[in-house]
PDB file of C-alpha atoms and ligand atoms in Angstrom:
ATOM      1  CA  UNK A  12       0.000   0.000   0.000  1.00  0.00           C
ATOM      2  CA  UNK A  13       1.478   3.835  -0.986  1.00  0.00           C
ATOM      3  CA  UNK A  14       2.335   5.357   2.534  1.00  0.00           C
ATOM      4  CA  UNK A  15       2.412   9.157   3.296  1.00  0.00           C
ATOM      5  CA  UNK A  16       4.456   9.134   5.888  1.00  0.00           C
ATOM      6  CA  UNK A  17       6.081  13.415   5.789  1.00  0.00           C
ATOM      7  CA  UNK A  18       4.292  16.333   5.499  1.00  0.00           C
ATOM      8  CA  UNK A  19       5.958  19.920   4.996  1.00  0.00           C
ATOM      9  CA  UNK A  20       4.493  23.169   5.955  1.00  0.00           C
ATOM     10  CA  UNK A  21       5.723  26.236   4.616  1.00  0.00           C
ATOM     11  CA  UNK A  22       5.366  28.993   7.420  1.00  0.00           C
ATOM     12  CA  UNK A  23       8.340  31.443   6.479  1.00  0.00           C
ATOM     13  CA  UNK A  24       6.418  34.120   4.872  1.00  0.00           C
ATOM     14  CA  UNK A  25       6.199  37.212   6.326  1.00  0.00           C
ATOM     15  CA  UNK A  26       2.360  38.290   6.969  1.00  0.00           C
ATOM     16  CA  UNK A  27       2.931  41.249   5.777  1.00  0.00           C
ATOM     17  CA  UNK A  28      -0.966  41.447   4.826  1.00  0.00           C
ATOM     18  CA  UNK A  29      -1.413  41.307   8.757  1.00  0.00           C
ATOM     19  CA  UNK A  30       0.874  44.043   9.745  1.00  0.00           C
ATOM     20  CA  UNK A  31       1.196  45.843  12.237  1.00  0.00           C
ATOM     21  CA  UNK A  32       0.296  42.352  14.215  1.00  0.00           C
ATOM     22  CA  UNK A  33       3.012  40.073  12.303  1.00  0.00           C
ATOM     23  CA  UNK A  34       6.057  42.614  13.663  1.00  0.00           C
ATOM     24  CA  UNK A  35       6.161  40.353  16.769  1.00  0.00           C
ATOM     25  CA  UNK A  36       3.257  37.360  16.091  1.00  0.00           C
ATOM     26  CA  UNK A  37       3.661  34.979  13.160  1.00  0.00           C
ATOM     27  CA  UNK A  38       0.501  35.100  11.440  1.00  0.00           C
ATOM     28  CA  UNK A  39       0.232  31.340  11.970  1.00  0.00           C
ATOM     29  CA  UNK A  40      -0.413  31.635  15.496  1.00  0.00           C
ATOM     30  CA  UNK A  41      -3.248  34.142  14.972  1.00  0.00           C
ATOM     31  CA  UNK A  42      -6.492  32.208  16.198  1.00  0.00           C
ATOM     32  CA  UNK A  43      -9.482  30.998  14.343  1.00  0.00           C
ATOM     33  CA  UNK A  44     -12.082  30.818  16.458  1.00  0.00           C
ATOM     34  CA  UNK A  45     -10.428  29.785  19.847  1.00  0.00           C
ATOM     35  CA  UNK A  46      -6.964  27.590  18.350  1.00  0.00           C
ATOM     36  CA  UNK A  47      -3.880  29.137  16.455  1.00  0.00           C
ATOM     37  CA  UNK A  48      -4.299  28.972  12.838  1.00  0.00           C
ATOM     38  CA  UNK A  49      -1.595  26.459  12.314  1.00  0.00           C
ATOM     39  CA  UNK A  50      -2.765  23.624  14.432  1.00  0.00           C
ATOM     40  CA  UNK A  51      -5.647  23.427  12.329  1.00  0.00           C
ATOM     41  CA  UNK A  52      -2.929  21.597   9.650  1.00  0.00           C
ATOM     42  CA  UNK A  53      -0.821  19.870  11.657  1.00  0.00           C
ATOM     43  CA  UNK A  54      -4.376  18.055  13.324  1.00  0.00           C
ATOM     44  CA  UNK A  55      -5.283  17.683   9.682  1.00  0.00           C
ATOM     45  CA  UNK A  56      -1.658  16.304   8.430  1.00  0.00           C
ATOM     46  CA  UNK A  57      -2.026  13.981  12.208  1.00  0.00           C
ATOM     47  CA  UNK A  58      -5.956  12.515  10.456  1.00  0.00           C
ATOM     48  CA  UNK A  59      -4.100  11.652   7.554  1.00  0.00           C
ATOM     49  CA  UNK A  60      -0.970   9.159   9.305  1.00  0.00           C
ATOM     50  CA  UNK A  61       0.870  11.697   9.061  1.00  0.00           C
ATOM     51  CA  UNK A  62       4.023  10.949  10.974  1.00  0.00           C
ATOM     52  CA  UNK A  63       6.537  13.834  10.203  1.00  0.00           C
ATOM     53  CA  UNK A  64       6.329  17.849  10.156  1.00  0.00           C
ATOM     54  CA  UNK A  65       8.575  19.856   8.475  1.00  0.00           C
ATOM     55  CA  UNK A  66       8.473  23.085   8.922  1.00  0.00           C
ATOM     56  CA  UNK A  67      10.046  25.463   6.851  1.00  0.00           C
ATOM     57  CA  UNK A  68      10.226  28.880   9.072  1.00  0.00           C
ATOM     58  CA  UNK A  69      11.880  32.116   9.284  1.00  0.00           C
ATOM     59  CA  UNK A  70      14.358  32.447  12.155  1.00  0.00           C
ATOM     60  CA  UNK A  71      12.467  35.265  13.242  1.00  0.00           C
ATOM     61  CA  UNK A  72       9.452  33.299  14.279  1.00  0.00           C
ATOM     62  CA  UNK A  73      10.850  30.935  16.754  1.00  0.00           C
ATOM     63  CA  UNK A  74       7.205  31.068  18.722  1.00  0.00           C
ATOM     64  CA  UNK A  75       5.842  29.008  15.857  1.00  0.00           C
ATOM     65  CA  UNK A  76       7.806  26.132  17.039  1.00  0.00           C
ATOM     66  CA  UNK A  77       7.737  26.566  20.596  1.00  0.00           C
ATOM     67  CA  UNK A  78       4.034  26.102  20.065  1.00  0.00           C
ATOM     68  CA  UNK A  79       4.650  22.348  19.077  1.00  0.00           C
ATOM     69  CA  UNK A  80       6.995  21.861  22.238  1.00  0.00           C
ATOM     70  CA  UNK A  81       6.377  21.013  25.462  1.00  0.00           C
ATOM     71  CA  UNK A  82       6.606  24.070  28.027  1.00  0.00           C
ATOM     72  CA  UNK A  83       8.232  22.984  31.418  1.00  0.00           C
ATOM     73  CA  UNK A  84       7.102  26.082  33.485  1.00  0.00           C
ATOM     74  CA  UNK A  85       3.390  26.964  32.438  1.00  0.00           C
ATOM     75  CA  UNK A  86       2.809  23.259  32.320  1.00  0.00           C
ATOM     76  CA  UNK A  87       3.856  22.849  36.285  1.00  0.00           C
ATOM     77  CA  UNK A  88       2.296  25.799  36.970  1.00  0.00           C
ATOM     78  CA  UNK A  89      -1.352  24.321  35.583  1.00  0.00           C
ATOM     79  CA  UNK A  90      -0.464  21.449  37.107  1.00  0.00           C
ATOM     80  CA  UNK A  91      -0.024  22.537  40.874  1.00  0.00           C
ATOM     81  CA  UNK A  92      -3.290  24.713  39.767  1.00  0.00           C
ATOM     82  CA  UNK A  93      -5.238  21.460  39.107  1.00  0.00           C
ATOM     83  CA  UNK A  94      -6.096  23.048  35.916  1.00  0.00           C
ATOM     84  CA  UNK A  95      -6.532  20.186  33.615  1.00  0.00           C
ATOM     85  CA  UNK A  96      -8.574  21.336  30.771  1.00  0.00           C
ATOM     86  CA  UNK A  97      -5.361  24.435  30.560  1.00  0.00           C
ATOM     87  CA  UNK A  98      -2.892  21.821  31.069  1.00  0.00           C
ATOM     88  CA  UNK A  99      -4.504  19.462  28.077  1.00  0.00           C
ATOM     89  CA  UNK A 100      -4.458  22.845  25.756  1.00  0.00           C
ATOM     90  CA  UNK A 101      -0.910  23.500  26.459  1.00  0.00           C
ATOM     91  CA  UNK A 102       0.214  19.493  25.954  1.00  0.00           C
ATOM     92  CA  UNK A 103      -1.970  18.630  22.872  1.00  0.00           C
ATOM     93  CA  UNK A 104       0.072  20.483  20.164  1.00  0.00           C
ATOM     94  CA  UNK A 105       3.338  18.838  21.666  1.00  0.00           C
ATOM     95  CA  UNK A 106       4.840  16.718  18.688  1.00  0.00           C
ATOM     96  CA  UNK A 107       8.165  15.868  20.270  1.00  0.00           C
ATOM     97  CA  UNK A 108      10.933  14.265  17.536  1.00  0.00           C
ATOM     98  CA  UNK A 109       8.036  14.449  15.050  1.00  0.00           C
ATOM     99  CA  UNK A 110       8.982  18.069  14.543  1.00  0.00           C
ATOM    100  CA  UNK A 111      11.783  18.942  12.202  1.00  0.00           C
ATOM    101  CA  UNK A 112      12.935  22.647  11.410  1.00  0.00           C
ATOM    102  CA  UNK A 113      14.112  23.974   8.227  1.00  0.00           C
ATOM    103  CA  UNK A 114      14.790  27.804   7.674  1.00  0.00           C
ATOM    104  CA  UNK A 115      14.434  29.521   4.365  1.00  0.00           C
ATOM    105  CA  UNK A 116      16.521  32.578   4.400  1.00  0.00           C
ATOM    106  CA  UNK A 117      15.905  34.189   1.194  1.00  0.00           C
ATOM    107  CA  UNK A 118      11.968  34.894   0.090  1.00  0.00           C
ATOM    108  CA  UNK A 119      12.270  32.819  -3.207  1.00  0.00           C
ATOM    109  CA  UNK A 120       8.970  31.214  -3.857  1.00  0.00           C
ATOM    110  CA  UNK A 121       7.050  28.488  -2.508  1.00  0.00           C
ATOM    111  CA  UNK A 122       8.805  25.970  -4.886  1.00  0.00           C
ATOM    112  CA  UNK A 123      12.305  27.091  -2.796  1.00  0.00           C
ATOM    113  CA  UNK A 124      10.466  26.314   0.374  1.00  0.00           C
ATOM    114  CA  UNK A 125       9.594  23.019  -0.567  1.00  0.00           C
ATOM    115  CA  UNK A 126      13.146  22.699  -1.581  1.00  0.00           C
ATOM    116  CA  UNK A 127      14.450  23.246   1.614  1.00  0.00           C
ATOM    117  CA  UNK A 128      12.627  20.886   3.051  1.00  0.00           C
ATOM    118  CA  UNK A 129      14.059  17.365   0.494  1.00  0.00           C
ATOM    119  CA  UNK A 130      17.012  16.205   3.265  1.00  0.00           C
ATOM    120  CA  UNK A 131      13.823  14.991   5.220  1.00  0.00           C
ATOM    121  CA  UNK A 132      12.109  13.927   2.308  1.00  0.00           C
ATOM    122  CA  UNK A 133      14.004  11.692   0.251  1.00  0.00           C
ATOM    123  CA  UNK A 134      12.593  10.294  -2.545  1.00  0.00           C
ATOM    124  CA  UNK A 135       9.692   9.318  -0.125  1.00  0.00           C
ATOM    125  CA  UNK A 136       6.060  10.962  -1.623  1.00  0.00           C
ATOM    126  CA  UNK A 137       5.151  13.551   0.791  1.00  0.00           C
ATOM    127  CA  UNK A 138       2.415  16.277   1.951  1.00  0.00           C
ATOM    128  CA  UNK A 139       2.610  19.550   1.493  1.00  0.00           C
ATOM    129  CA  UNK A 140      -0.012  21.625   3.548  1.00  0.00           C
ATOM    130  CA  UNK A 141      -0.016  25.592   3.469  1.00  0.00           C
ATOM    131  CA  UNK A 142      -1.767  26.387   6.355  1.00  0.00           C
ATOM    132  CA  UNK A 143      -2.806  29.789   5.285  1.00  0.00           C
ATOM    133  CA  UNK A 144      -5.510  27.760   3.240  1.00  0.00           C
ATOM    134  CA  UNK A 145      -7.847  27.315   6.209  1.00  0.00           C
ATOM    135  CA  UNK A 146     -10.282  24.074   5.306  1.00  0.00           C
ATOM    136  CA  UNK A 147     -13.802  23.454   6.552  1.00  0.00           C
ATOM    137  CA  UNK A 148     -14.532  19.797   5.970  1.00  0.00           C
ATOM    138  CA  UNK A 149     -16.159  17.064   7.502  1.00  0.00           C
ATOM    139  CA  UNK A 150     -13.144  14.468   7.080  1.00  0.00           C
ATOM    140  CA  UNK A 151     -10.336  16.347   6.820  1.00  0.00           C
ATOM    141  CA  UNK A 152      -9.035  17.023   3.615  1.00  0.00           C
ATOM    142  CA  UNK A 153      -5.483  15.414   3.698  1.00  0.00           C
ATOM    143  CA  UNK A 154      -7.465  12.311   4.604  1.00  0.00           C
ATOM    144  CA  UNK A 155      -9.876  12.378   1.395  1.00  0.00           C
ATOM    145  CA  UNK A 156      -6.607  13.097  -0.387  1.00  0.00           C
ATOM    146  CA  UNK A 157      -4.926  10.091   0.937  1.00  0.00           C
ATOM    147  CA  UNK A 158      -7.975   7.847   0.817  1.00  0.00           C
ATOM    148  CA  UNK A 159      -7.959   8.990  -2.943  1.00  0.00           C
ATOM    149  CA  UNK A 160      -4.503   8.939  -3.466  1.00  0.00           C
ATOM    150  CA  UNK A 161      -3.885   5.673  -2.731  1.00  0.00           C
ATOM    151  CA  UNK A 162      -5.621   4.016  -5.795  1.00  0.00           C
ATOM    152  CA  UNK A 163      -4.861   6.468  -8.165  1.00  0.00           C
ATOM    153  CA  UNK A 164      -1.017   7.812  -7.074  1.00  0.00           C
ATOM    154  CA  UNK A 165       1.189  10.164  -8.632  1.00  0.00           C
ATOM    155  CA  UNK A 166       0.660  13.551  -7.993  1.00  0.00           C
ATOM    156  CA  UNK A 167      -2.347  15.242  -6.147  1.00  0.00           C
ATOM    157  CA  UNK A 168      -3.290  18.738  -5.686  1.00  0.00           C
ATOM    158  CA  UNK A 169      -6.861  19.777  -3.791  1.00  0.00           C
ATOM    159  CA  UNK A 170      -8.636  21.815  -6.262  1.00  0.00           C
ATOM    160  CA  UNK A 171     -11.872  24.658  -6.214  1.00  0.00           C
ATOM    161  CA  UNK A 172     -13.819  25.857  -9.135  1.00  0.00           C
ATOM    162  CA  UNK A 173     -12.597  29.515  -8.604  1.00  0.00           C
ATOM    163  CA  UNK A 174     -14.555  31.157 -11.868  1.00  0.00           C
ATOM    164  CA  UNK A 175     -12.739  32.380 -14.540  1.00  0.00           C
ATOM    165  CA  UNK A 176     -12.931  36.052 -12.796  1.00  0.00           C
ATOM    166  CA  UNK A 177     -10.559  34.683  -9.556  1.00  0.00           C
ATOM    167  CA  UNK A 178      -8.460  31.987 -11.243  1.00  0.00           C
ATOM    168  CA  UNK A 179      -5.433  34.269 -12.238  1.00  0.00           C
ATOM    169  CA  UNK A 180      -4.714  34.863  -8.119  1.00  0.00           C
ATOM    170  CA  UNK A 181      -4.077  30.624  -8.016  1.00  0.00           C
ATOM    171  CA  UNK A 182      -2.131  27.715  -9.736  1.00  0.00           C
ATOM    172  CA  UNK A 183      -4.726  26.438 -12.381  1.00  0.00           C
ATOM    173  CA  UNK A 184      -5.419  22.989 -13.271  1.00  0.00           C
ATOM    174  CA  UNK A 185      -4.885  21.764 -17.015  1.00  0.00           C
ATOM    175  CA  UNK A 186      -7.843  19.479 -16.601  1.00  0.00           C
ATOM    176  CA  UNK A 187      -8.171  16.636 -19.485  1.00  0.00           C
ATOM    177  CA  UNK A 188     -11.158  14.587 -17.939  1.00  0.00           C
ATOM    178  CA  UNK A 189     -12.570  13.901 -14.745  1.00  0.00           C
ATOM    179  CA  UNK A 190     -14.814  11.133 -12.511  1.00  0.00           C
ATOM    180  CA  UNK A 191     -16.834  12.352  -9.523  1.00  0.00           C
ATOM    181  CA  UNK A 192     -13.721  14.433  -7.333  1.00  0.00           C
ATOM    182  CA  UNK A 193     -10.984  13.209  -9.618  1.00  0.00           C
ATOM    183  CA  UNK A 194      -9.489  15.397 -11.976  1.00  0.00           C
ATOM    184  CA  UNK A 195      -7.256  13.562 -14.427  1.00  0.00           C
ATOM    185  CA  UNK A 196      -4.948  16.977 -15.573  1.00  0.00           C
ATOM    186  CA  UNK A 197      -2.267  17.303 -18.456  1.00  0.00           C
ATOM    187  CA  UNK A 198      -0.350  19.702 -16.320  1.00  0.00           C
ATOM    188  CA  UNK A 199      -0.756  23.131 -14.312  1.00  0.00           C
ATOM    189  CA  UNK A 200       0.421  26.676 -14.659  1.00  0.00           C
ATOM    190  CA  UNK A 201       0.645  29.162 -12.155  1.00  0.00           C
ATOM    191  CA  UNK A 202      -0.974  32.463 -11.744  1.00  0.00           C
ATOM    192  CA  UNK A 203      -2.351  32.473 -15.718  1.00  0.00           C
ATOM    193  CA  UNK A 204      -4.103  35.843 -17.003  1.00  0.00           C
ATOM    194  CA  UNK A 205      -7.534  34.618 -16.975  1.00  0.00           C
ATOM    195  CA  UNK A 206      -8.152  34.877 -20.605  1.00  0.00           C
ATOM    196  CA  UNK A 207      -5.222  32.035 -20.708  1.00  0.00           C
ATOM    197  CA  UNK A 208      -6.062  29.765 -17.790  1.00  0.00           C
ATOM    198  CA  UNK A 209      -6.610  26.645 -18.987  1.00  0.00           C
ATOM    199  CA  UNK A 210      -9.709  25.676 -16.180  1.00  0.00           C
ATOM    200  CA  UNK A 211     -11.370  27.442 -13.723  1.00  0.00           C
ATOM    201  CA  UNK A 212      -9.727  25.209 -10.820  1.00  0.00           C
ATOM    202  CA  UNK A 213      -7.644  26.577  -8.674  1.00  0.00           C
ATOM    203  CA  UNK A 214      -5.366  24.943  -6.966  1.00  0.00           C
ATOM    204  CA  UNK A 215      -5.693  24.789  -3.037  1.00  0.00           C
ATOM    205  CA  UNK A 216      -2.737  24.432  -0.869  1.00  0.00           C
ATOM    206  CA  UNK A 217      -2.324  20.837  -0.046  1.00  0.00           C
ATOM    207  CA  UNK A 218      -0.845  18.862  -2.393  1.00  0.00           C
ATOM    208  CA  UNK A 219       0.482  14.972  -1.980  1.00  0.00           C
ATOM    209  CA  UNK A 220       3.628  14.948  -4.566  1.00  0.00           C
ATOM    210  CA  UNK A 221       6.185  12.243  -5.281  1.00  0.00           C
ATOM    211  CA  UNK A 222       9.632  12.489  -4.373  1.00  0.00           C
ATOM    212  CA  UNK A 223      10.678  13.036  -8.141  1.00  0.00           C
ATOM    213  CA  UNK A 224       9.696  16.507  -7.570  1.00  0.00           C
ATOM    214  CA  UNK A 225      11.883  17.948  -5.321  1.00  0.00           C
ATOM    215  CA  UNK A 226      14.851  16.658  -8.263  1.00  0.00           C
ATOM    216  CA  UNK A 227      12.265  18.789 -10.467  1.00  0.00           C
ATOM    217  CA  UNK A 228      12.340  21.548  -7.840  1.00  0.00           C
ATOM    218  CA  UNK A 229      16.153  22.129  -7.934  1.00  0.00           C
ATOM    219  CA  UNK A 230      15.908  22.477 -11.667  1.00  0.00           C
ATOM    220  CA  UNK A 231      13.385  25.014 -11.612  1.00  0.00           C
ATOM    221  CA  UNK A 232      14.035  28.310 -12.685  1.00  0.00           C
ATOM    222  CA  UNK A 233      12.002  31.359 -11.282  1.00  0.00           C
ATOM    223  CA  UNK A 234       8.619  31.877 -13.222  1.00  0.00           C
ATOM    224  CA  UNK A 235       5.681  33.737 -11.772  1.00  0.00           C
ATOM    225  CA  UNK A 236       6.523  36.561  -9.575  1.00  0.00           C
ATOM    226  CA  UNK A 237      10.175  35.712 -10.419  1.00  0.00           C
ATOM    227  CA  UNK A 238       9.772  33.403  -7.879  1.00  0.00           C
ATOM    228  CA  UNK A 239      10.664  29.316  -7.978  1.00  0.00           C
ATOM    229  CA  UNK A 240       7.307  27.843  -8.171  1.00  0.00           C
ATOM    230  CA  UNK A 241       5.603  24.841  -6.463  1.00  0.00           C
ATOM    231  CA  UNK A 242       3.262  24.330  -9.471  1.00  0.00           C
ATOM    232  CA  UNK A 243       5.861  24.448 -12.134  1.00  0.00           C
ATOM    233  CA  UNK A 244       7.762  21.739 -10.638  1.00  0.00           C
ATOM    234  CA  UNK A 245       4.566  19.716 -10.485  1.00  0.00           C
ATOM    235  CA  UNK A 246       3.893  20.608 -14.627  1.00  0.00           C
ATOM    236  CA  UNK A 247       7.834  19.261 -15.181  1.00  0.00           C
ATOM    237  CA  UNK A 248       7.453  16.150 -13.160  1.00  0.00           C
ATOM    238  CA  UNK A 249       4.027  15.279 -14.691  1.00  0.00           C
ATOM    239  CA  UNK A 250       6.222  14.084 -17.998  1.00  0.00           C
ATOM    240  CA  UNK A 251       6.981  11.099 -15.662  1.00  0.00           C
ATOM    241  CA  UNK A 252       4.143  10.990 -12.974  1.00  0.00           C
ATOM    242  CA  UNK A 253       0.230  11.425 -13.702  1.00  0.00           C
ATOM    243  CA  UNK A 254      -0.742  14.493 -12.278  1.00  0.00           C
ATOM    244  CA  UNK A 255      -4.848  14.407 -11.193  1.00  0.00           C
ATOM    245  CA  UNK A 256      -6.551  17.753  -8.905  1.00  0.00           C
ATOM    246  CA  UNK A 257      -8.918  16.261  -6.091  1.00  0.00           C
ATOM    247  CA  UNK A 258     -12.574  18.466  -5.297  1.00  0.00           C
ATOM    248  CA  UNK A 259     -12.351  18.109  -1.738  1.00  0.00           C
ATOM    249  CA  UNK A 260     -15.765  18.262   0.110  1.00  0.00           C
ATOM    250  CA  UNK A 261     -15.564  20.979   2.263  1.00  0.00           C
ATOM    251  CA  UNK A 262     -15.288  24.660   2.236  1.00  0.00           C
ATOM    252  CA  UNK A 263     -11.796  27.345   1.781  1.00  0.00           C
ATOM    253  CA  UNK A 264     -11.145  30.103   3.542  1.00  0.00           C
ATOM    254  CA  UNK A 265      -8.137  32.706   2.176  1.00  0.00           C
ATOM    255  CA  UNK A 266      -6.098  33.134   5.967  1.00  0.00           C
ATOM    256  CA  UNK A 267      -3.667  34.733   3.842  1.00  0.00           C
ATOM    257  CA  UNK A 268      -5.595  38.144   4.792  1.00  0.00           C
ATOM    258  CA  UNK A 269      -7.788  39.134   8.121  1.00  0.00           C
ATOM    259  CA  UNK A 270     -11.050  38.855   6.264  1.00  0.00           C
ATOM    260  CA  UNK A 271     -10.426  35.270   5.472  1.00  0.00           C
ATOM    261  CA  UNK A 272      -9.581  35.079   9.264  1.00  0.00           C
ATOM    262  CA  UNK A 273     -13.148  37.118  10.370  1.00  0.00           C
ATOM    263  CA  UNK A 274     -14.627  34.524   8.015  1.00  0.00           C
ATOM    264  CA  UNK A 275     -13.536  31.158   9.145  1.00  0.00           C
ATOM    265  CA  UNK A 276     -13.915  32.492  12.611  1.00  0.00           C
ATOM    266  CA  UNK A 277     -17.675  33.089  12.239  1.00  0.00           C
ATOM    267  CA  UNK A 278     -18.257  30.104  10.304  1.00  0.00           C
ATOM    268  CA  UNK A 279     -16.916  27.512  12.593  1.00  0.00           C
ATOM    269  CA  UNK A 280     -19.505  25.650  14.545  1.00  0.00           C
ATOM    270  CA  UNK A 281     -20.126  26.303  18.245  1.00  0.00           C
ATOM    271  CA  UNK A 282     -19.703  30.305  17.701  1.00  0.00           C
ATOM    272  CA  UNK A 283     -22.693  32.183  19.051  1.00  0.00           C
ATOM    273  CA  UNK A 284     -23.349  35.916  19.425  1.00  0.00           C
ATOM    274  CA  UNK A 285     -22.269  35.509  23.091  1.00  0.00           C
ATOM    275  CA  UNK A 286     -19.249  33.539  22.730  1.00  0.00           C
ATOM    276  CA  UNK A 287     -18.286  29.631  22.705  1.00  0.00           C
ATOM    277  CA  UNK A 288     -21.623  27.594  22.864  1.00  0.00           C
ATOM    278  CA  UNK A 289     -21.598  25.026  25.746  1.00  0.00           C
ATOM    279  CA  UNK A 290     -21.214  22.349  22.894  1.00  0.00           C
ATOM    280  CA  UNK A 291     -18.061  24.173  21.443  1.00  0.00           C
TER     281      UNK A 291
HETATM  282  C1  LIG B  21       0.264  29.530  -3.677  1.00  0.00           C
HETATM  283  C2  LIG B  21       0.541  28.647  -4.887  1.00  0.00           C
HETATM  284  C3  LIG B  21      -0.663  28.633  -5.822  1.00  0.00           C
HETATM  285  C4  LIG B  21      -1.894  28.184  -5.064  1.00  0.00           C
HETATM  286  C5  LIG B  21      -2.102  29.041  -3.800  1.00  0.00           C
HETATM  287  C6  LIG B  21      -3.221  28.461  -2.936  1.00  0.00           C
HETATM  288  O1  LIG B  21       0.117  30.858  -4.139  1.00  0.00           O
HETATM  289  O2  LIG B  21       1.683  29.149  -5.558  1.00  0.00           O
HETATM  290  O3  LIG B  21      -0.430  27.760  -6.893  1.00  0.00           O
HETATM  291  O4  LIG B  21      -3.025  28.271  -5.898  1.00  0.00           O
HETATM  292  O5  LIG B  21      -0.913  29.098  -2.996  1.00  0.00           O
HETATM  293  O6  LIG B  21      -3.467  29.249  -1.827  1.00  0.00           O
HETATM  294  P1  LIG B  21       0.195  32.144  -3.172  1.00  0.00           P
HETATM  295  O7  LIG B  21      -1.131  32.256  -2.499  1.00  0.00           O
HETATM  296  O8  LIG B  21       1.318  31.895  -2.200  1.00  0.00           O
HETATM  297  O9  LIG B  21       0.474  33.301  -4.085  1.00  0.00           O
END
């Protein structure tokens, strides 16, 4: 059976859409609804067997991976309190040796994040998640992925039917046919003017790749942006690995920006006028 064993999350960008908050915070600990953004992916990578996080950070946001350690003093301080609902809160995001830490020092594209990331790779497949791409579902989407993945393989990429108005803000799917949530695609291109994009699907920011494409990443050359990009990697290694797009159920939120934030907040279930419901 195909095992997904790494996932890698790329949380080195700056937030500068969330100044003047991300001058001290990383936007990934910003909370949606009562948890920090990020631990909405890593519990989603977790669903999926998910056994190894990368992340690839900025040194200057250390708190994102204190977050995922243990924490000596508040926890002894709960502790003696008797508070055990704090003291479960603080514990729960603990992932021990399951953490790894990469740093990208140089703002060079999602595809170089990725990149920095192959030494715990290999030329294992492996999850990316960008956790800026908040996901409503009922499973969680890695895990449809996965489920999905496993009979057809190659590459996968989660995919929403943007319109042709949005699609030039996203990677777009070269769709060639599709069956139910799989989209069998001829290859992707990134950010296209929308009188260009090949589909309306955008692509959403988990993807399940096969090692082959981080040798594809280190030949890529900057496109988009001028940046090295994820998706053109993914277009390169589809001349050797079948490349399919995957319509999650569920809904997307944009945490790239506060309204996406406002909006997952109030969408979440167990958010009333008056706070956290009881059930919450
Ligand atoms: C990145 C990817 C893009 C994808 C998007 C999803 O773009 O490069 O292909 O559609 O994430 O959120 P960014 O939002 O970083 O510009």
């Amino acid at each position: 059976m195909k095992t997904l064993k790494t996932a890698i999350f790329p949380v080195a960008g700056l937030g500068t859409r969330f100044l003047p908050v991300t001058k001290s915070v990383p936007k990934e600990l910003l909370p949606v609804h009562d948890r920090p953004l990020i631990e909405y992916a890593v519990d989603e990578a977790r669903a999926a067997g998910i056994e190894n996080f990368v992340f690839v950070n900025a040194r200057s946001k250390k708190a994102l991976e204190d977050h995922f350690r243990p924490s000596p003093a508040l926890e002894a301080e709960l502790a003696a309190k008797g508070k055990a609902a704090a003291l479960d809160k603080v514990r729960q995001p603990v992932l021990g040796d399951a953490l790894k830490v990469v740093y990208q020092d140089q703002p060079l594209g999602l595809g170089h994040a990725v990149l920095c990331a192959a030494q715990h790779v290999g030329d294992q497949a492996f999850a990316v998640l960008l956790p800026d791409d908040f996901l409503l579902c009922d499973r969680p989407c890695l895990k449809q992925m996965v489920e999905a993945w496993r009979f057809s393989g190659g590459n996968m990429v989660a995919t929403v039917d943007v319109g042709r108005d949005a699609i030039s803000a996203y990677g777009c799917l070269d769709v060639a046919h599709g069956t139910g949530r799989l989209l069998a695609a001829n290859g992707m291109v990134e950010k296209p003017l929308a009188s260009e994009a090949p589909s309306t699907h955008a692509v959403i920011g988990r993807y399940i790749l096969q090692g082959s494409v981080m040798a594809a990443l280190a030949a890529t050359r900057p496109g988009a942006g001028g940046e090295i990009q994820l998706t053109d990697a993914i277009a390169a290694d589809s001349a050797q690995s079948k490349l399919f797009g995957f319509a999650f159920e569920g809904r997307r939120f944009d945490c790239g920006q506060p309204a996406g934030f406002a909006e997952a907040t109030m969408t979440m279930p167990g958010l009333t006028a008056k706070g956290l419901s009881a059930a919450a």
